[in-house]
Amino acid sequence: MSESHWAPVDAYIEERLVTADTALETALSRATEAGIPAINVTAAQGKLLAMLVSVTGARRVLEIGTLAGYSTIWLARALPPDGTVITLEASREHAEVAVRNFATAGVANRVRLVEGAALDSLPRLADESAGPFDFVFIDADKVNNAAYLDWSVRLAKPGAVIVVDNVVRGGAVADPDSRDEGVLGARAAFDKVAEHPRLDGTAVQTVGSKGYDGFLIARVR
Ligand code: SAH
Ligand code: DHB
Ligand code: MG
């Protein structure tokens, strides 16, 4: 069983339950035109993130890793009218496309993109009291996952939900001998949630049009 089996099911889920949307489609086609890799969440996953934001009643969202803003648009649309997303992106090229995509999707007024390496931006957000955040989506360079979790706890409200993307990596996460950077980053996220006194969590494996991967979902005590 592989992607050839899973992708049609994603197509079916999206056809039945995830409303097709021009702004989201435009966001992806602009990314492709700009040569940005198609490593965004799927539509079904984007809607899951949006539903988590709405069921938790989150008003302030932090995202680490914007790419072309596809996941950001899902998060922003799930917010109440006074809600905001702060999204951190290291690549100027990605940031420029993302900002255009926010305008097209009508969410520019509730999204603030902070350009630069997230480990530089996060201390600045702390200094300016940008939080506290109710929801965090961590989806950037995997080697820094543990540091991003530490910052997220620091910037989050008690009860906040943190989602970390790409923590299963085709199953390789279970290999204790792996030297792959992404696997090490995923395992570092599991270790951090296991050991942090203020974090509790679980992970769900996912299959679909983006292969075999998974989300780690944690809650701040
Ligand atoms: N959340 C997006 C996908 C993000 S892909 C979506 O689902 O639509 C990962 C992004 O993280 C890339 O755009 C990459 O440029 C960015 N990134 C990588 N290292 C980073 C860092 N140190 N700080 C901030 N962003 C980083
Ligand atoms: C990669 C990054 C992601 O955030 C993702 O969802 C898939 C792939 C990557 O860097 O290859
Ligand atoms: Mg990802």
PDB file of C-alpha atoms and ligand atoms in Angstrom:
ATOM      1  CA  MET A   1       0.000   0.000   0.000  1.00  0.00           C
ATOM      2  CA  SER A   2       1.427   3.355  -0.976  1.00  0.00           C
ATOM      3  CA  GLU A   3       0.682   6.815  -2.278  1.00  0.00           C
ATOM      4  CA  SER A   4      -1.118   5.418  -5.355  1.00  0.00           C
ATOM      5  CA  HIS A   5      -3.723   4.024  -2.916  1.00  0.00           C
ATOM      6  CA  TRP A   6      -3.817   6.972  -0.546  1.00  0.00           C
ATOM      7  CA  ALA A   7      -3.976   9.870  -3.014  1.00  0.00           C
ATOM      8  CA  PRO A   8      -7.404   8.933  -4.489  1.00  0.00           C
ATOM      9  CA  VAL A   9      -8.795   8.813  -0.940  1.00  0.00           C
ATOM     10  CA  ASP A  10      -7.461  12.308  -0.272  1.00  0.00           C
ATOM     11  CA  ALA A  11      -9.131  13.378  -3.526  1.00  0.00           C
ATOM     12  CA  TYR A  12     -12.390  11.770  -2.340  1.00  0.00           C
ATOM     13  CA  ILE A  13     -12.201  13.369   1.133  1.00  0.00           C
ATOM     14  CA  GLU A  14     -11.543  16.735  -0.446  1.00  0.00           C
ATOM     15  CA  GLU A  15     -14.298  16.356  -3.036  1.00  0.00           C
ATOM     16  CA  ARG A  16     -16.897  15.454  -0.393  1.00  0.00           C
ATOM     17  CA  LEU A  17     -15.864  17.536   2.623  1.00  0.00           C
ATOM     18  CA  VAL A  18     -13.287  20.195   1.840  1.00  0.00           C
ATOM     19  CA  THR A  19     -14.807  23.002  -0.205  1.00  0.00           C
ATOM     20  CA  ALA A  20     -12.772  23.863  -3.281  1.00  0.00           C
ATOM     21  CA  ASP A  21     -11.561  27.406  -3.009  1.00  0.00           C
ATOM     22  CA  THR A  22      -9.995  29.668  -5.643  1.00  0.00           C
ATOM     23  CA  ALA A  23      -7.752  31.612  -3.248  1.00  0.00           C
ATOM     24  CA  LEU A  24      -6.212  28.429  -1.831  1.00  0.00           C
ATOM     25  CA  GLU A  25      -5.763  27.005  -5.355  1.00  0.00           C
ATOM     26  CA  THR A  26      -4.180  30.305  -6.448  1.00  0.00           C
ATOM     27  CA  ALA A  27      -1.822  30.173  -3.460  1.00  0.00           C
ATOM     28  CA  LEU A  28      -0.568  26.771  -4.625  1.00  0.00           C
ATOM     29  CA  SER A  29      -0.284  27.697  -8.305  1.00  0.00           C
ATOM     30  CA  ARG A  30       1.661  30.872  -7.437  1.00  0.00           C
ATOM     31  CA  ALA A  31       4.006  28.749  -5.334  1.00  0.00           C
ATOM     32  CA  THR A  32       4.565  26.391  -8.275  1.00  0.00           C
ATOM     33  CA  GLU A  33       5.176  29.302 -10.668  1.00  0.00           C
ATOM     34  CA  ALA A  34       7.735  30.750  -8.267  1.00  0.00           C
ATOM     35  CA  GLY A  35       9.567  27.407  -8.062  1.00  0.00           C
ATOM     36  CA  ILE A  36       8.599  26.912  -4.407  1.00  0.00           C
ATOM     37  CA  PRO A  37       8.491  23.220  -3.453  1.00  0.00           C
ATOM     38  CA  ALA A  38       5.039  21.644  -2.933  1.00  0.00           C
ATOM     39  CA  ILE A  39       5.627  20.740   0.704  1.00  0.00           C
ATOM     40  CA  ASN A  40       2.506  22.468   2.034  1.00  0.00           C
ATOM     41  CA  VAL A  41      -0.040  20.526   4.079  1.00  0.00           C
ATOM     42  CA  THR A  42      -2.810  18.848   2.070  1.00  0.00           C
ATOM     43  CA  ALA A  43      -6.253  20.460   1.891  1.00  0.00           C
ATOM     44  CA  ALA A  44      -7.653  17.803   4.238  1.00  0.00           C
ATOM     45  CA  GLN A  45      -4.848  18.537   6.719  1.00  0.00           C
ATOM     46  CA  GLY A  46      -5.318  22.288   6.324  1.00  0.00           C
ATOM     47  CA  LYS A  47      -8.956  21.856   7.228  1.00  0.00           C
ATOM     48  CA  LEU A  48      -7.966  19.747  10.241  1.00  0.00           C
ATOM     49  CA  LEU A  49      -5.702  22.586  11.441  1.00  0.00           C
ATOM     50  CA  ALA A  50      -8.551  25.050  10.874  1.00  0.00           C
ATOM     51  CA  MET A  51     -10.952  22.860  12.851  1.00  0.00           C
ATOM     52  CA  LEU A  52      -8.466  22.572  15.717  1.00  0.00           C
ATOM     53  CA  VAL A  53      -8.218  26.373  15.792  1.00  0.00           C
ATOM     54  CA  SER A  54     -11.973  26.783  15.835  1.00  0.00           C
ATOM     55  CA  VAL A  55     -12.780  24.036  18.365  1.00  0.00           C
ATOM     56  CA  THR A  56     -10.142  25.368  20.755  1.00  0.00           C
ATOM     57  CA  GLY A  57     -11.494  28.903  20.287  1.00  0.00           C
ATOM     58  CA  ALA A  58      -7.976  30.125  19.537  1.00  0.00           C
ATOM     59  CA  ARG A  59      -7.585  33.853  18.876  1.00  0.00           C
ATOM     60  CA  ARG A  60      -3.830  34.185  18.666  1.00  0.00           C
ATOM     61  CA  VAL A  61      -1.985  31.718  16.443  1.00  0.00           C
ATOM     62  CA  LEU A  62       1.757  31.307  15.889  1.00  0.00           C
ATOM     63  CA  GLU A  63       3.054  29.463  12.839  1.00  0.00           C
ATOM     64  CA  ILE A  64       6.736  28.588  12.330  1.00  0.00           C
ATOM     65  CA  GLY A  65       7.359  27.946   8.606  1.00  0.00           C
ATOM     66  CA  THR A  66       5.088  29.845   6.208  1.00  0.00           C
ATOM     67  CA  LEU A  67       6.240  28.633   2.766  1.00  0.00           C
ATOM     68  CA  ALA A  68       3.721  30.251   0.368  1.00  0.00           C
ATOM     69  CA  GLY A  69       1.147  30.738   3.105  1.00  0.00           C
ATOM     70  CA  TYR A  70      -1.166  27.822   2.283  1.00  0.00           C
ATOM     71  CA  SER A  71      -1.443  26.511   5.854  1.00  0.00           C
ATOM     72  CA  THR A  72      -1.477  30.106   7.127  1.00  0.00           C
ATOM     73  CA  ILE A  73      -4.624  30.847   5.099  1.00  0.00           C
ATOM     74  CA  TRP A  74      -6.396  27.818   6.596  1.00  0.00           C
ATOM     75  CA  LEU A  75      -5.368  28.928  10.111  1.00  0.00           C
ATOM     76  CA  ALA A  76      -6.324  32.591   9.548  1.00  0.00           C
ATOM     77  CA  ARG A  77      -9.751  31.768   8.154  1.00  0.00           C
ATOM     78  CA  ALA A  78     -10.597  29.708  11.218  1.00  0.00           C
ATOM     79  CA  LEU A  79     -10.097  32.665  13.557  1.00  0.00           C
ATOM     80  CA  PRO A  80     -12.789  34.896  15.010  1.00  0.00           C
ATOM     81  CA  PRO A  81     -12.881  38.460  13.560  1.00  0.00           C
ATOM     82  CA  ASP A  82     -10.402  39.807  16.129  1.00  0.00           C
ATOM     83  CA  GLY A  83      -8.010  36.844  15.774  1.00  0.00           C
ATOM     84  CA  THR A  84      -4.474  37.048  14.369  1.00  0.00           C
ATOM     85  CA  VAL A  85      -1.761  34.756  13.026  1.00  0.00           C
ATOM     86  CA  ILE A  86       1.926  35.540  13.318  1.00  0.00           C
ATOM     87  CA  THR A  87       3.853  33.417  10.830  1.00  0.00           C
ATOM     88  CA  LEU A  88       7.644  33.115  10.685  1.00  0.00           C
ATOM     89  CA  GLU A  89       9.533  32.531   7.446  1.00  0.00           C
ATOM     90  CA  ALA A  90      13.272  32.561   6.728  1.00  0.00           C
ATOM     91  CA  SER A  91      13.109  32.773   2.928  1.00  0.00           C
ATOM     92  CA  ARG A  92      12.454  36.168   1.360  1.00  0.00           C
ATOM     93  CA  GLU A  93      11.218  34.492  -1.851  1.00  0.00           C
ATOM     94  CA  HIS A  94       8.699  32.412   0.072  1.00  0.00           C
ATOM     95  CA  ALA A  95       7.640  35.406   2.162  1.00  0.00           C
ATOM     96  CA  GLU A  96       6.970  37.551  -0.912  1.00  0.00           C
ATOM     97  CA  VAL A  97       4.704  34.939  -2.477  1.00  0.00           C
ATOM     98  CA  ALA A  98       2.978  34.324   0.864  1.00  0.00           C
ATOM     99  CA  VAL A  99       2.152  37.997   1.357  1.00  0.00           C
ATOM    100  CA  ARG A 100       0.534  38.127  -2.085  1.00  0.00           C
ATOM    101  CA  ASN A 101      -1.412  34.984  -1.239  1.00  0.00           C
ATOM    102  CA  PHE A 102      -2.707  36.503   2.016  1.00  0.00           C
ATOM    103  CA  ALA A 103      -4.044  39.491   0.083  1.00  0.00           C
ATOM    104  CA  THR A 104      -5.781  37.264  -2.485  1.00  0.00           C
ATOM    105  CA  ALA A 105      -7.338  35.167   0.284  1.00  0.00           C
ATOM    106  CA  GLY A 106      -8.579  38.265   2.116  1.00  0.00           C
ATOM    107  CA  VAL A 107      -6.643  37.475   5.301  1.00  0.00           C
ATOM    108  CA  ALA A 108      -3.858  40.088   5.036  1.00  0.00           C
ATOM    109  CA  ASN A 109      -5.456  42.134   7.835  1.00  0.00           C
ATOM    110  CA  ARG A 110      -5.130  39.281  10.312  1.00  0.00           C
ATOM    111  CA  VAL A 111      -1.766  37.816   9.304  1.00  0.00           C
ATOM    112  CA  ARG A 112       1.603  39.241  10.265  1.00  0.00           C
ATOM    113  CA  LEU A 113       4.555  37.641   8.500  1.00  0.00           C
ATOM    114  CA  VAL A 114       7.883  37.994  10.272  1.00  0.00           C
ATOM    115  CA  GLU A 115      10.753  37.391   7.883  1.00  0.00           C
ATOM    116  CA  GLY A 116      13.966  35.839   9.187  1.00  0.00           C
ATOM    117  CA  ALA A 117      15.241  32.739  10.938  1.00  0.00           C
ATOM    118  CA  ALA A 118      12.627  31.736  13.502  1.00  0.00           C
ATOM    119  CA  LEU A 119      15.216  31.412  16.278  1.00  0.00           C
ATOM    120  CA  ASP A 120      15.982  35.121  15.740  1.00  0.00           C
ATOM    121  CA  SER A 121      12.315  36.147  15.519  1.00  0.00           C
ATOM    122  CA  LEU A 122      11.027  34.188  18.528  1.00  0.00           C
ATOM    123  CA  PRO A 123      13.087  36.099  21.161  1.00  0.00           C
ATOM    124  CA  ARG A 124      11.896  39.344  19.552  1.00  0.00           C
ATOM    125  CA  LEU A 125       8.288  38.210  19.787  1.00  0.00           C
ATOM    126  CA  ALA A 126       8.908  37.470  23.478  1.00  0.00           C
ATOM    127  CA  ASP A 127      10.472  40.927  23.995  1.00  0.00           C
ATOM    128  CA  GLU A 128       7.527  42.684  22.417  1.00  0.00           C
ATOM    129  CA  SER A 129       5.005  40.487  24.321  1.00  0.00           C
ATOM    130  CA  ALA A 130       3.500  39.308  21.035  1.00  0.00           C
ATOM    131  CA  GLY A 131       1.801  36.345  22.703  1.00  0.00           C
ATOM    132  CA  PRO A 132       0.419  34.671  24.534  1.00  0.00           C
ATOM    133  CA  PHE A 133      -0.617  32.251  21.797  1.00  0.00           C
ATOM    134  CA  ASP A 134      -3.512  29.792  21.973  1.00  0.00           C
ATOM    135  CA  PHE A 135      -2.362  27.638  19.069  1.00  0.00           C
ATOM    136  CA  VAL A 136       1.046  26.957  17.475  1.00  0.00           C
ATOM    137  CA  PHE A 137       1.828  25.148  14.228  1.00  0.00           C
ATOM    138  CA  ILE A 138       5.496  24.111  13.949  1.00  0.00           C
ATOM    139  CA  ASP A 139       6.441  23.301  10.350  1.00  0.00           C
ATOM    140  CA  ALA A 140       9.880  24.718   9.511  1.00  0.00           C
ATOM    141  CA  ASP A 141      13.410  23.275   9.628  1.00  0.00           C
ATOM    142  CA  LYS A 142      13.046  20.024  11.536  1.00  0.00           C
ATOM    143  CA  VAL A 143      16.437  20.204  13.290  1.00  0.00           C
ATOM    144  CA  ASN A 144      15.139  23.050  15.440  1.00  0.00           C
ATOM    145  CA  ASN A 145      11.884  21.337  16.494  1.00  0.00           C
ATOM    146  CA  ALA A 146      12.919  20.978  20.135  1.00  0.00           C
ATOM    147  CA  ALA A 147      13.953  24.645  20.367  1.00  0.00           C
ATOM    148  CA  TYR A 148      10.666  25.661  18.694  1.00  0.00           C
ATOM    149  CA  LEU A 149       8.744  23.635  21.259  1.00  0.00           C
ATOM    150  CA  ASP A 150      10.596  25.388  24.099  1.00  0.00           C
ATOM    151  CA  TRP A 151       9.793  28.788  22.616  1.00  0.00           C
ATOM    152  CA  SER A 152       6.206  27.783  21.988  1.00  0.00           C
ATOM    153  CA  VAL A 153       5.705  26.847  25.635  1.00  0.00           C
ATOM    154  CA  ARG A 154       7.272  30.111  26.669  1.00  0.00           C
ATOM    155  CA  LEU A 155       4.986  32.126  24.385  1.00  0.00           C
ATOM    156  CA  ALA A 156       1.820  30.067  24.895  1.00  0.00           C
ATOM    157  CA  LYS A 157      -1.142  30.342  27.238  1.00  0.00           C
ATOM    158  CA  PRO A 158      -1.818  27.457  29.615  1.00  0.00           C
ATOM    159  CA  GLY A 159      -4.060  25.077  27.674  1.00  0.00           C
ATOM    160  CA  ALA A 160      -2.612  26.070  24.302  1.00  0.00           C
ATOM    161  CA  VAL A 161      -2.392  23.427  21.588  1.00  0.00           C
ATOM    162  CA  ILE A 162       0.837  22.868  19.630  1.00  0.00           C
ATOM    163  CA  VAL A 163       0.910  20.844  16.409  1.00  0.00           C
ATOM    164  CA  VAL A 164       4.234  19.695  14.928  1.00  0.00           C
ATOM    165  CA  ASP A 165       4.184  18.566  11.279  1.00  0.00           C
ATOM    166  CA  ASN A 166       6.168  15.762   9.629  1.00  0.00           C
ATOM    167  CA  VAL A 167       7.037  13.705  12.681  1.00  0.00           C
ATOM    168  CA  VAL A 168       6.588  10.211  11.211  1.00  0.00           C
ATOM    169  CA  ARG A 169       8.705  10.504   8.063  1.00  0.00           C
ATOM    170  CA  GLY A 170       7.636   7.369   6.230  1.00  0.00           C
ATOM    171  CA  GLY A 171       7.943   5.424   9.486  1.00  0.00           C
ATOM    172  CA  ALA A 172      11.617   6.274   9.921  1.00  0.00           C
ATOM    173  CA  VAL A 173      10.870   8.039  13.222  1.00  0.00           C
ATOM    174  CA  ALA A 174      10.842   4.642  14.938  1.00  0.00           C
ATOM    175  CA  ASP A 175      14.437   3.904  13.879  1.00  0.00           C
ATOM    176  CA  PRO A 176      16.697   4.790  16.827  1.00  0.00           C
ATOM    177  CA  ASP A 177      19.807   4.485  14.615  1.00  0.00           C
ATOM    178  CA  SER A 178      18.708   6.913  11.920  1.00  0.00           C
ATOM    179  CA  ARG A 179      21.112   9.733  11.154  1.00  0.00           C
ATOM    180  CA  ASP A 180      18.687  11.536   8.880  1.00  0.00           C
ATOM    181  CA  GLU A 181      18.296  15.173   9.997  1.00  0.00           C
ATOM    182  CA  GLY A 182      14.532  15.107   9.622  1.00  0.00           C
ATOM    183  CA  VAL A 183      14.210  11.914  11.639  1.00  0.00           C
ATOM    184  CA  LEU A 184      16.506  13.286  14.352  1.00  0.00           C
ATOM    185  CA  GLY A 185      14.367  16.447  14.417  1.00  0.00           C
ATOM    186  CA  ALA A 186      11.173  14.423  14.694  1.00  0.00           C
ATOM    187  CA  ARG A 187      12.615  12.302  17.514  1.00  0.00           C
ATOM    188  CA  ALA A 188      13.788  15.473  19.265  1.00  0.00           C
ATOM    189  CA  ALA A 189      10.180  16.711  19.203  1.00  0.00           C
ATOM    190  CA  PHE A 190       8.953  13.465  20.785  1.00  0.00           C
ATOM    191  CA  ASP A 191      11.703  13.664  23.431  1.00  0.00           C
ATOM    192  CA  LYS A 192      10.835  17.266  24.204  1.00  0.00           C
ATOM    193  CA  VAL A 193       7.140  16.545  24.674  1.00  0.00           C
ATOM    194  CA  ALA A 194       7.956  13.419  26.731  1.00  0.00           C
ATOM    195  CA  GLU A 195      10.334  15.269  29.043  1.00  0.00           C
ATOM    196  CA  HIS A 196       8.890  18.777  29.306  1.00  0.00           C
ATOM    197  CA  PRO A 197       7.029  19.253  32.590  1.00  0.00           C
ATOM    198  CA  ARG A 198       4.493  21.541  30.897  1.00  0.00           C
ATOM    199  CA  LEU A 199       3.778  19.415  27.821  1.00  0.00           C
ATOM    200  CA  ASP A 200       1.510  16.453  27.293  1.00  0.00           C
ATOM    201  CA  GLY A 201       0.890  14.959  23.882  1.00  0.00           C
ATOM    202  CA  THR A 202       0.346  12.249  21.348  1.00  0.00           C
ATOM    203  CA  ALA A 203       0.973  11.720  17.666  1.00  0.00           C
ATOM    204  CA  VAL A 204      -1.191  10.524  14.803  1.00  0.00           C
ATOM    205  CA  GLN A 205       0.193   8.832  11.701  1.00  0.00           C
ATOM    206  CA  THR A 206      -1.201  10.092   8.410  1.00  0.00           C
ATOM    207  CA  VAL A 207      -1.242   8.817   4.830  1.00  0.00           C
ATOM    208  CA  GLY A 208      -2.424  10.653   1.744  1.00  0.00           C
ATOM    209  CA  SER A 209      -1.319  12.577  -1.320  1.00  0.00           C
ATOM    210  CA  LYS A 210       1.799  13.739   0.568  1.00  0.00           C
ATOM    211  CA  GLY A 211       2.834  10.199   1.493  1.00  0.00           C
ATOM    212  CA  TYR A 212       3.205   8.626   4.945  1.00  0.00           C
ATOM    213  CA  ASP A 213       3.845  11.096   7.738  1.00  0.00           C
ATOM    214  CA  GLY A 214       2.161  12.420  10.866  1.00  0.00           C
ATOM    215  CA  PHE A 215       1.340  15.167  13.323  1.00  0.00           C
ATOM    216  CA  LEU A 216       2.464  15.463  16.914  1.00  0.00           C
ATOM    217  CA  ILE A 217      -0.204  17.222  18.973  1.00  0.00           C
ATOM    218  CA  ALA A 218       0.734  18.620  22.363  1.00  0.00           C
ATOM    219  CA  ARG A 219      -1.030  20.648  25.025  1.00  0.00           C
ATOM    220  CA  VAL A 220       0.569  23.151  27.364  1.00  0.00           C
ATOM    221  CA  ARG A 221      -0.314  22.470  31.007  1.00  0.00           C
TER     222      ARG A 221
HETATM  223  N1  SAH B   1       3.461  25.486   6.718  1.00  0.00           N
HETATM  224  C1  SAH B   1       3.639  25.469   5.264  1.00  0.00           C
HETATM  225  C2  SAH B   1       4.838  24.634   4.853  1.00  0.00           C
HETATM  226  C3  SAH B   1       6.135  25.101   5.452  1.00  0.00           C
HETATM  227  S1  SAH B   1       7.528  24.373   4.621  1.00  0.00           S
HETATM  228  C4  SAH B   1       2.381  24.889   4.626  1.00  0.00           C
HETATM  229  O1  SAH B   1       1.953  23.799   5.055  1.00  0.00           O
HETATM  230  O2  SAH B   1       1.814  25.504   3.708  1.00  0.00           O
HETATM  231  C5  SAH B   1       8.822  24.912   5.639  1.00  0.00           C
HETATM  232  C6  SAH B   1       9.153  26.404   5.553  1.00  0.00           C
HETATM  233  O3  SAH B   1      10.010  26.722   6.638  1.00  0.00           O
HETATM  234  C7  SAH B   1       9.892  26.799   4.267  1.00  0.00           C
HETATM  235  O4  SAH B   1       9.250  27.880   3.647  1.00  0.00           O
HETATM  236  C8  SAH B   1      11.270  27.235   4.761  1.00  0.00           C
HETATM  237  O5  SAH B   1      11.831  28.311   4.032  1.00  0.00           O
HETATM  238  C9  SAH B   1      10.964  27.659   6.177  1.00  0.00           C
HETATM  239  N2  SAH B   1      12.117  27.628   7.077  1.00  0.00           N
HETATM  240  C10 SAH B   1      13.169  26.784   7.038  1.00  0.00           C
HETATM  241  N3  SAH B   1      14.027  27.060   8.018  1.00  0.00           N
HETATM  242  C11 SAH B   1      13.513  28.111   8.703  1.00  0.00           C
HETATM  243  C12 SAH B   1      13.940  28.873   9.827  1.00  0.00           C
HETATM  244  N4  SAH B   1      15.075  28.597  10.452  1.00  0.00           N
HETATM  245  N5  SAH B   1      13.157  29.885  10.246  1.00  0.00           N
HETATM  246  C13 SAH B   1      11.995  30.175   9.613  1.00  0.00           C
HETATM  247  N6  SAH B   1      11.539  29.494   8.545  1.00  0.00           N
HETATM  248  C14 SAH B   1      12.286  28.481   8.095  1.00  0.00           C
HETATM  249  C1  DHB B   2       9.401  19.019   3.885  1.00  0.00           C
HETATM  250  C2  DHB B   2       8.974  19.948   4.813  1.00  0.00           C
HETATM  251  C3  DHB B   2       7.669  19.950   5.238  1.00  0.00           C
HETATM  252  O1  DHB B   2       7.222  20.833   6.157  1.00  0.00           O
HETATM  253  C4  DHB B   2       6.765  19.041   4.727  1.00  0.00           C
HETATM  254  O2  DHB B   2       5.488  19.076   5.164  1.00  0.00           O
HETATM  255  C5  DHB B   2       7.175  18.105   3.792  1.00  0.00           C
HETATM  256  C6  DHB B   2       8.504  18.108   3.369  1.00  0.00           C
HETATM  257  C7  DHB B   2      10.803  19.022   3.429  1.00  0.00           C
HETATM  258  O3  DHB B   2      11.584  19.855   3.901  1.00  0.00           O
HETATM  259  O4  DHB B   2      11.129  18.212   2.565  1.00  0.00           O
HETATM  260 MG    MG B   3       5.293  20.258   6.884  1.00  0.00          MG
END
